[in-house]
Coordinates of C-alpha atoms in Angstrom, one line a residue:
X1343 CA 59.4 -58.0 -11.0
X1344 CA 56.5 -55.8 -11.3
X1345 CA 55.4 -53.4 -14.0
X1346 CA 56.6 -50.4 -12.4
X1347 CA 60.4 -52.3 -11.7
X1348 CA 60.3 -52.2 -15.7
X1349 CA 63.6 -50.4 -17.4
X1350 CA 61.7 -47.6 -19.7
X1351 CA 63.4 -48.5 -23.9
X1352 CA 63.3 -46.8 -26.3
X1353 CA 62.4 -46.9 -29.8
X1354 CA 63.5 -49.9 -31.4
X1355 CA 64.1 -52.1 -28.5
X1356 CA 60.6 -51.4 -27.2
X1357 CA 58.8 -53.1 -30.0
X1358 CA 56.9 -55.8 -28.8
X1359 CA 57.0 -59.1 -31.7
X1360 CA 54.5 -60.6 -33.5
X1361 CA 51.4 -62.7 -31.7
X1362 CA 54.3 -65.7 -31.7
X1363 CA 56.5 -67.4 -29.9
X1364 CA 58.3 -64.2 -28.8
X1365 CA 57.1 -62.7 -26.1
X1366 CA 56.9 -58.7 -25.4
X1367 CA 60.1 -58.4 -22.7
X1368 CA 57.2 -56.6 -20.0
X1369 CA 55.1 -59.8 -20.0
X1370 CA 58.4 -62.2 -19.7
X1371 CA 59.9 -60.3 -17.3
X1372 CA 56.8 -61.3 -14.6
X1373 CA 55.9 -63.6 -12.4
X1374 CA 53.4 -63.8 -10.5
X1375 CA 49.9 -63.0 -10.6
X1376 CA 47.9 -62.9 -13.8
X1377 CA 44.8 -62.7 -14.9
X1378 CA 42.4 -64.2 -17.6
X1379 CA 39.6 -62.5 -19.0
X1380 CA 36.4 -64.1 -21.0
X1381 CA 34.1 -61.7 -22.6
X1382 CA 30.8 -62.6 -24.8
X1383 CA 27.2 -63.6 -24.5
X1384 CA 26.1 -65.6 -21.4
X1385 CA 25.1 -68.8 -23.7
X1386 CA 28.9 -68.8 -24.7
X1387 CA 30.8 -67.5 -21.9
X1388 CA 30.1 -71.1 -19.9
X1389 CA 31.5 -73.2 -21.8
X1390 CA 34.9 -71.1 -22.2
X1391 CA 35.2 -71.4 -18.9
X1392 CA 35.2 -74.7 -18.3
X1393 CA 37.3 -75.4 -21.7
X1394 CA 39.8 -72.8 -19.9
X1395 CA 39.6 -74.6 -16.5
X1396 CA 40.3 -77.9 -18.3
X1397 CA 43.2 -76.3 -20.6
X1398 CA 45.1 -74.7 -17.0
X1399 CA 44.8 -78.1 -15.6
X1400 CA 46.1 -79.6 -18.5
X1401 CA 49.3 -77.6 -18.9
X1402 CA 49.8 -77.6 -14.7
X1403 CA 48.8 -74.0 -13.7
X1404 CA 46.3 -74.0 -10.8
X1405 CA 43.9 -70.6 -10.2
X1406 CA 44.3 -68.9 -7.1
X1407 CA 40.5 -68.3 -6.6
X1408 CA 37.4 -69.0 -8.6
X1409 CA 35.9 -67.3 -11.6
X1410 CA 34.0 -63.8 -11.0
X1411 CA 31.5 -63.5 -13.4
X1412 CA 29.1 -61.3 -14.7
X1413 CA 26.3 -61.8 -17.6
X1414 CA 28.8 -60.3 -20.1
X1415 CA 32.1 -61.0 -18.7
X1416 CA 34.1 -63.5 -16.4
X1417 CA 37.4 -63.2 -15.0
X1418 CA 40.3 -66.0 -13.3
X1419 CA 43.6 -65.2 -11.6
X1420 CA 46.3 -67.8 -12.0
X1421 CA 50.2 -67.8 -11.2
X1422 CA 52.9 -68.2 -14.2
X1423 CA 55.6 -66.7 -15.1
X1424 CA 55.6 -64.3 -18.2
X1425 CA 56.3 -67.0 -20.9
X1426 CA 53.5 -69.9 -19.7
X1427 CA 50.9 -66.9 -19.0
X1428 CA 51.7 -65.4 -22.9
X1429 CA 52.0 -69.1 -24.0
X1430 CA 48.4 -70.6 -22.4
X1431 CA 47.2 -67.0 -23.7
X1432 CA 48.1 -67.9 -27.6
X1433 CA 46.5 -71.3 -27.2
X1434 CA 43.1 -70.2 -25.7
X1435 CA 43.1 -67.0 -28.2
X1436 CA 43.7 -69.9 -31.1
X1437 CA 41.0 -72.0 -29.3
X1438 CA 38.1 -69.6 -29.1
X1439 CA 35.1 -69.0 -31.0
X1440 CA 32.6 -66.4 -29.7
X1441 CA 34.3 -64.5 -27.0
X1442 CA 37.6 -62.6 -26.4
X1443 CA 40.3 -63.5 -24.7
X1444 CA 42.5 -61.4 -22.2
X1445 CA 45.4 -62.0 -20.2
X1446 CA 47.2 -59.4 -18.3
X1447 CA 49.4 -59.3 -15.3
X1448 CA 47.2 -58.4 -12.0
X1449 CA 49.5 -55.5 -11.9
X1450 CA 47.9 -53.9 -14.9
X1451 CA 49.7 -51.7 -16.6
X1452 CA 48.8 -48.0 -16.3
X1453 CA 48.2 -46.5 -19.8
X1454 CA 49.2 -43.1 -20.1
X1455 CA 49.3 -42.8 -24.4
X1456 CA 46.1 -43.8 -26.3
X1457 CA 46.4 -43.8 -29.8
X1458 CA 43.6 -45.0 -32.2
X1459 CA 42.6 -45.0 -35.7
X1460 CA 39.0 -43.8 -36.5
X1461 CA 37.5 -45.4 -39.7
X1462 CA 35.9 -48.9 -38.5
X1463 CA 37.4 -48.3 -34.9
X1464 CA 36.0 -45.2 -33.1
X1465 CA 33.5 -45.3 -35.6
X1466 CA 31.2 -47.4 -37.8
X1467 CA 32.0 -46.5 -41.0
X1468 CA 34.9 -45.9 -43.2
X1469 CA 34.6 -42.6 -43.9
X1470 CA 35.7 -42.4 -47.6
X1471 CA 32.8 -45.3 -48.6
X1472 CA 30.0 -43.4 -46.8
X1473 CA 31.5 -40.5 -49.4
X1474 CA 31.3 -42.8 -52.3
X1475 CA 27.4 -43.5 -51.7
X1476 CA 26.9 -39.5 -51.6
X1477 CA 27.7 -40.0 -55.3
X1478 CA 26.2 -43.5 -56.4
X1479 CA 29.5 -45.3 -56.8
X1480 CA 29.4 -46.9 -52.6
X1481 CA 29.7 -50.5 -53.7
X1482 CA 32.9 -49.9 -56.0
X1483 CA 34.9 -48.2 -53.7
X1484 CA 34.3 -50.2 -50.8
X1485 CA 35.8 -53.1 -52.9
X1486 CA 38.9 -51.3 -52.7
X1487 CA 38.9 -50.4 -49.2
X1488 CA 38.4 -53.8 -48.4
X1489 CA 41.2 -54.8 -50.0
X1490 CA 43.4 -52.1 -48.8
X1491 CA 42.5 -52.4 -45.2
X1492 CA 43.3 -56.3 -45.6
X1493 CA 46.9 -55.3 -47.6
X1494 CA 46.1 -56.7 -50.6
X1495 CA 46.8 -52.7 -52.1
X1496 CA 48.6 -50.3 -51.5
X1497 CA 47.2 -48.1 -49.5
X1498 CA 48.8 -44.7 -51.0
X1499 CA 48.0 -46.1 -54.6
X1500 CA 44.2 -47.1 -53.5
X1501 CA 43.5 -43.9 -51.9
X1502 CA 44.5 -41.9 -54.3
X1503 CA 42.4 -44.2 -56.7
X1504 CA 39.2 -43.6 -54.5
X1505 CA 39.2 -39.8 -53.7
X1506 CA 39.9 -39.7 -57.6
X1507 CA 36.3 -41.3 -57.8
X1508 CA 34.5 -38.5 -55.5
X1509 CA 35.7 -35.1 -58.0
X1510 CA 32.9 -32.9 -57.7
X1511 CA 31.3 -33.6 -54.5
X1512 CA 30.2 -30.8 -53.0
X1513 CA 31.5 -29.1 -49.7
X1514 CA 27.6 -29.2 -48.4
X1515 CA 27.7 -33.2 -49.6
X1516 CA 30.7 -33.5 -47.1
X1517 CA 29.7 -31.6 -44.2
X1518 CA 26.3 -33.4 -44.4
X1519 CA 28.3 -37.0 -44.3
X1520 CA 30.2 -35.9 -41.7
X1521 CA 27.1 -34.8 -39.1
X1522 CA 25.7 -38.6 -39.8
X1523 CA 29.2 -40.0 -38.3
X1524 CA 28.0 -42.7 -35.8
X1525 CA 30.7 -43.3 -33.3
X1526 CA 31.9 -47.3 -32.4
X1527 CA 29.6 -49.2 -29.8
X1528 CA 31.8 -47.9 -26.1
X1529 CA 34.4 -45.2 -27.7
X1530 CA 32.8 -42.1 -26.0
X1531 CA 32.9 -44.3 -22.9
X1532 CA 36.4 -45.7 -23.3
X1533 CA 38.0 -42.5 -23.9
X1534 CA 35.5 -40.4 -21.3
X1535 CA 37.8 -42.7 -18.8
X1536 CA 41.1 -41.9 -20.4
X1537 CA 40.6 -38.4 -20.3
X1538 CA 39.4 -38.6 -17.0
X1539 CA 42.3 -40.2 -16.2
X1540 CA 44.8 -37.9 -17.5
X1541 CA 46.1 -39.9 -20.4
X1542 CA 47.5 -38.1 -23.0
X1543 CA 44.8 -39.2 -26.7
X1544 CA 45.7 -39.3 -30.1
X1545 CA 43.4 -40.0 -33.4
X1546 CA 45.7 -40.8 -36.4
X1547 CA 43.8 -41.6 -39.5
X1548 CA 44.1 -42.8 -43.2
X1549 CA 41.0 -40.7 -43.8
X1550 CA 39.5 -37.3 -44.2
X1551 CA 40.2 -33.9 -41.7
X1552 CA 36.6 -33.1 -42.2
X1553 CA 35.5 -36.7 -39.8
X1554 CA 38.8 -36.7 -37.8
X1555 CA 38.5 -33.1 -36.4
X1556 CA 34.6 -33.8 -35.8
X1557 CA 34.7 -37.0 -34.2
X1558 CA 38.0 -35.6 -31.9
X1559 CA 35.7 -32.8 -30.7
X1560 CA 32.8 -35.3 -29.6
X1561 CA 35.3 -37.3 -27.7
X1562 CA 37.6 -34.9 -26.4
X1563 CA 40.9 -35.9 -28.4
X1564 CA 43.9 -34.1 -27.6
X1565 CA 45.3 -34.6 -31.3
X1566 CA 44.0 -35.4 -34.9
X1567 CA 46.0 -36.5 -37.1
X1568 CA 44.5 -37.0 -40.5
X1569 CA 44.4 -36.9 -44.9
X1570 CA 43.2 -33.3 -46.1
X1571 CA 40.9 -33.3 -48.8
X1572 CA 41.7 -31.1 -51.8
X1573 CA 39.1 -28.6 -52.2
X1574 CA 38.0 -25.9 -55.2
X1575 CA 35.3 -23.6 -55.4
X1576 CA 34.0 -25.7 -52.4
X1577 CA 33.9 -29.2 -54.0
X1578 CA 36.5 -32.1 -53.7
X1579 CA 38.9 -32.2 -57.0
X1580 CA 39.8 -35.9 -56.4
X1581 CA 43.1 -35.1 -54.7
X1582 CA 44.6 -35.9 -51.2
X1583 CA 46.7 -32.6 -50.3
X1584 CA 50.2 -33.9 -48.8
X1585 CA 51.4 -35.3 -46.7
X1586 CA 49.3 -38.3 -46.9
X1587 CA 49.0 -40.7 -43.9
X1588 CA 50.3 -43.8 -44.5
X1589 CA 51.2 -46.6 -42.0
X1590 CA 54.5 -45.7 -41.2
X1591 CA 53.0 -41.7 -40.3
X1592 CA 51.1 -43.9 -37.5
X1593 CA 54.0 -45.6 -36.2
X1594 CA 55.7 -42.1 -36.5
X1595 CA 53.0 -40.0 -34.2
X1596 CA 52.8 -42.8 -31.4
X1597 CA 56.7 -43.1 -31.1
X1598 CA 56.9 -39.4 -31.2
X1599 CA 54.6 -39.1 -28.8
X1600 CA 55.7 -41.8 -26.4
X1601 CA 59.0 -40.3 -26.4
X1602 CA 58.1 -36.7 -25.9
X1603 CA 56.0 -38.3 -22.5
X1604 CA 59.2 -40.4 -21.7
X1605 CA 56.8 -43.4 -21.1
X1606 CA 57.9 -47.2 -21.5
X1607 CA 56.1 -49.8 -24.0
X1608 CA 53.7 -50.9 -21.6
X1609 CA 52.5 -47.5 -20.6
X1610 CA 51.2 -47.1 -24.4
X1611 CA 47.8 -48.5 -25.9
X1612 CA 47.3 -48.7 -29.7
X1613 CA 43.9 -49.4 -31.1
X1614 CA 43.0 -49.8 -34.5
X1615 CA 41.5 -52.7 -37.3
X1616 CA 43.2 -52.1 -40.9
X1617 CA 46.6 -53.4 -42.3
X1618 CA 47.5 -49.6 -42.1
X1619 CA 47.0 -50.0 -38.3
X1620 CA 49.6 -52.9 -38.1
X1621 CA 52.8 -51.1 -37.5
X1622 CA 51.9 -49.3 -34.4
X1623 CA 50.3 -52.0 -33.4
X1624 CA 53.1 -54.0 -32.8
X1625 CA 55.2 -51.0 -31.5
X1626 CA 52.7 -50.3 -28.5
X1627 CA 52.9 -52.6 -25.3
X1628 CA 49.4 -52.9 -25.6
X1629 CA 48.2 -52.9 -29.7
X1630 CA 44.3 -53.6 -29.8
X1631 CA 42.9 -55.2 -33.0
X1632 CA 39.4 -53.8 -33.4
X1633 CA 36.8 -55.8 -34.6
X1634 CA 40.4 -56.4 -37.2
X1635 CA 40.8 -57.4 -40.6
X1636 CA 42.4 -61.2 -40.8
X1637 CA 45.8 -59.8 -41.9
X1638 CA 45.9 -57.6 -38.3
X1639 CA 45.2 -60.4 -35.9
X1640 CA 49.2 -62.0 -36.3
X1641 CA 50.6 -58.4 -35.1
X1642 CA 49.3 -58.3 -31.3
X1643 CA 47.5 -60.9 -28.7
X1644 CA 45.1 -58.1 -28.0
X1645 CA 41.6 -58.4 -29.9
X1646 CA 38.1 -57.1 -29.5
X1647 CA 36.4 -59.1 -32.0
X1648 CA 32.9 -59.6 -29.9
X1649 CA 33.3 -57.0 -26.7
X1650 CA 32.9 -53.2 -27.3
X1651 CA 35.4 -50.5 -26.5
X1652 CA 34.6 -49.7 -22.9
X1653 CA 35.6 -53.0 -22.4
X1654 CA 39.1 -51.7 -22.6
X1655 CA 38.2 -49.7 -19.0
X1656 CA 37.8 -52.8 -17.4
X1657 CA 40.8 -54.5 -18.5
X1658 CA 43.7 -51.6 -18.4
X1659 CA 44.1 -48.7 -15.7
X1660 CA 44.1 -44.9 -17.4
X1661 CA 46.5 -42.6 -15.6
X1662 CA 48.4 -39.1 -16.3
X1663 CA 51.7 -38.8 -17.7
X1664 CA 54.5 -37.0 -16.5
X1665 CA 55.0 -34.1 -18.0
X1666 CA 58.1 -33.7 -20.5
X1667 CA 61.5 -33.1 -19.3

């Protein structure tokens, strides 16, 4: 069966399981073709391969060709069903050190829904910390992001705490932190080819209106979704103005928007690095930890830990959505 043979679920059914011994029903339900993908320096990306060569002989899947490489990047096709490709994929993700690991059906599938979170994924920085060092208190509140973004907190109740912390900053202090936003190594580049492609982008964040609506303007985001900063006399009074976005707002906005596109699991890519990030994650056919916090890598198979976004344009197809019925 190939990916476009795949029945379209819906919410609930479509949620693809933890990085486990269950595997997502689109990459089960193929056989054929797939493809492994090594990406990392030159003086690392060698011996993978040949770890990776000796692995597939090991468990009794032959290639059908030899590796393609470049100096960044290198690339196998082997034959397997869905379960032994997702299987030999958890064991060389498990397995490797300094490069990512990708496996995906040679019939990629077309991703018509991008979704990603901002802070520490499309950008740099988590906004609220580069805040916190406008005022002198940087270090303290980036010990409770930290924690947030790896779930020790919760991430309401730590929020809350930290914009409490910035009362006073002044609306100049803000806009000045926003215009020094510096944007993740490949994002203009990665989402340059999904708009070029026609696929539908959303930015859902945990932080502030004042980055979100700037950073979707320099990369051409269809929506923002984002916390609004409570303002008076044009400085911050330490409040969040609801609704606040929490985790479940994220899984919210990608199902609504998946469903309002009619578009099936696979057909949706999720990016994002927090423990806030999780949840739609694991609902998207495709959920892309980030550079991620150790608590997000359990929730999908898909990691950028060494590779920069535009890596993604390599390794998925961008296409338009059908319009809503």
């Amino acid at each position: 069966m190939s990916i476009t043979q795949l029945p379209r679920l819906r919410s609930g059914d479509a949620a693809q399981a933890p990085f486990s011994d269950s595997v997502p029903y689109w990459v089960e339900a193929i056989t054929g073709e797939f493809e492994i993908r090594l990406a990392g320096d030159d003086s690392v990306l060698s011996e993978a391969k040949k770890s990776t060569t000796g692995l597939l002989a090991r468990v009794g899947l032959t290639s059908t060709g030899d590796w393609i490489t470049d100096d960044t990047h290198c690339a196998l096709s082997i034959y397997a069903d869905g379960r032994r490709a997702w299987h030999l994929w958890q064991t060389l993700w498990r397995a490797k050190e300094a490069v990512d690991v990708w496996v995906m059906p040679i019939d990629k599938p077309v991703v018509k829904l991008l979704v990603c979170d901002m802070d520490s994924t499309l950008i740099t920085t988590e906004s609220l910390d580069e805040l916190a060092a406008h005022v002198g208190i940087g270090e303290q509140v980036a010990t409770i992001t930290a924690r947030a973004m790896n779930g020790e907190l919760d991430f309401v109740a730590a929020l809350n705490e930290r914009v409490a912390l910035l009362a006073g900053l002044s609306l100049q202090q803000l806009n000045a932190c926003v215009q020094h936003t510096e944007l993740s190594q490949g994002a203009k580049t990665l989402l340059d080819a999904a708009n070029t492609g026609g696929t539908r982008t959303v930015l859902i964040s945990g932080g502030f209106t004042h980055f979100a609506d700037h950073v979707g303007r320099l990369l051409d985001v269809d929506r923002v979704v984002a916390n609004t900063l409570a303002l008076d006399n044009n400085a911050l009074t330490g409040l969040v103005s609801p609704p606040i976005v929490t985790q479940a707002t994220k899984l919210d906005v990608l199902r609504e928007e998946r469903e309002r596109l009619n578009l099936a699991p696979h057909e949706v890519c999720a990016i994002g690095d927090g423990a806030n990030d999780m949840a739609m994650l694991g609902e998207a056919g495709v959920g892309v930890a980030y550079r991620a916090k150790p608590v997000v890598h359990g929730a999908t198979p898909w990691h950028l830990d060494h590779a920069p976004l535009d890596r993604l344009t390599d390794w998925l197809d961008f296409g338009r959505a059908a319009p809503p019925q």
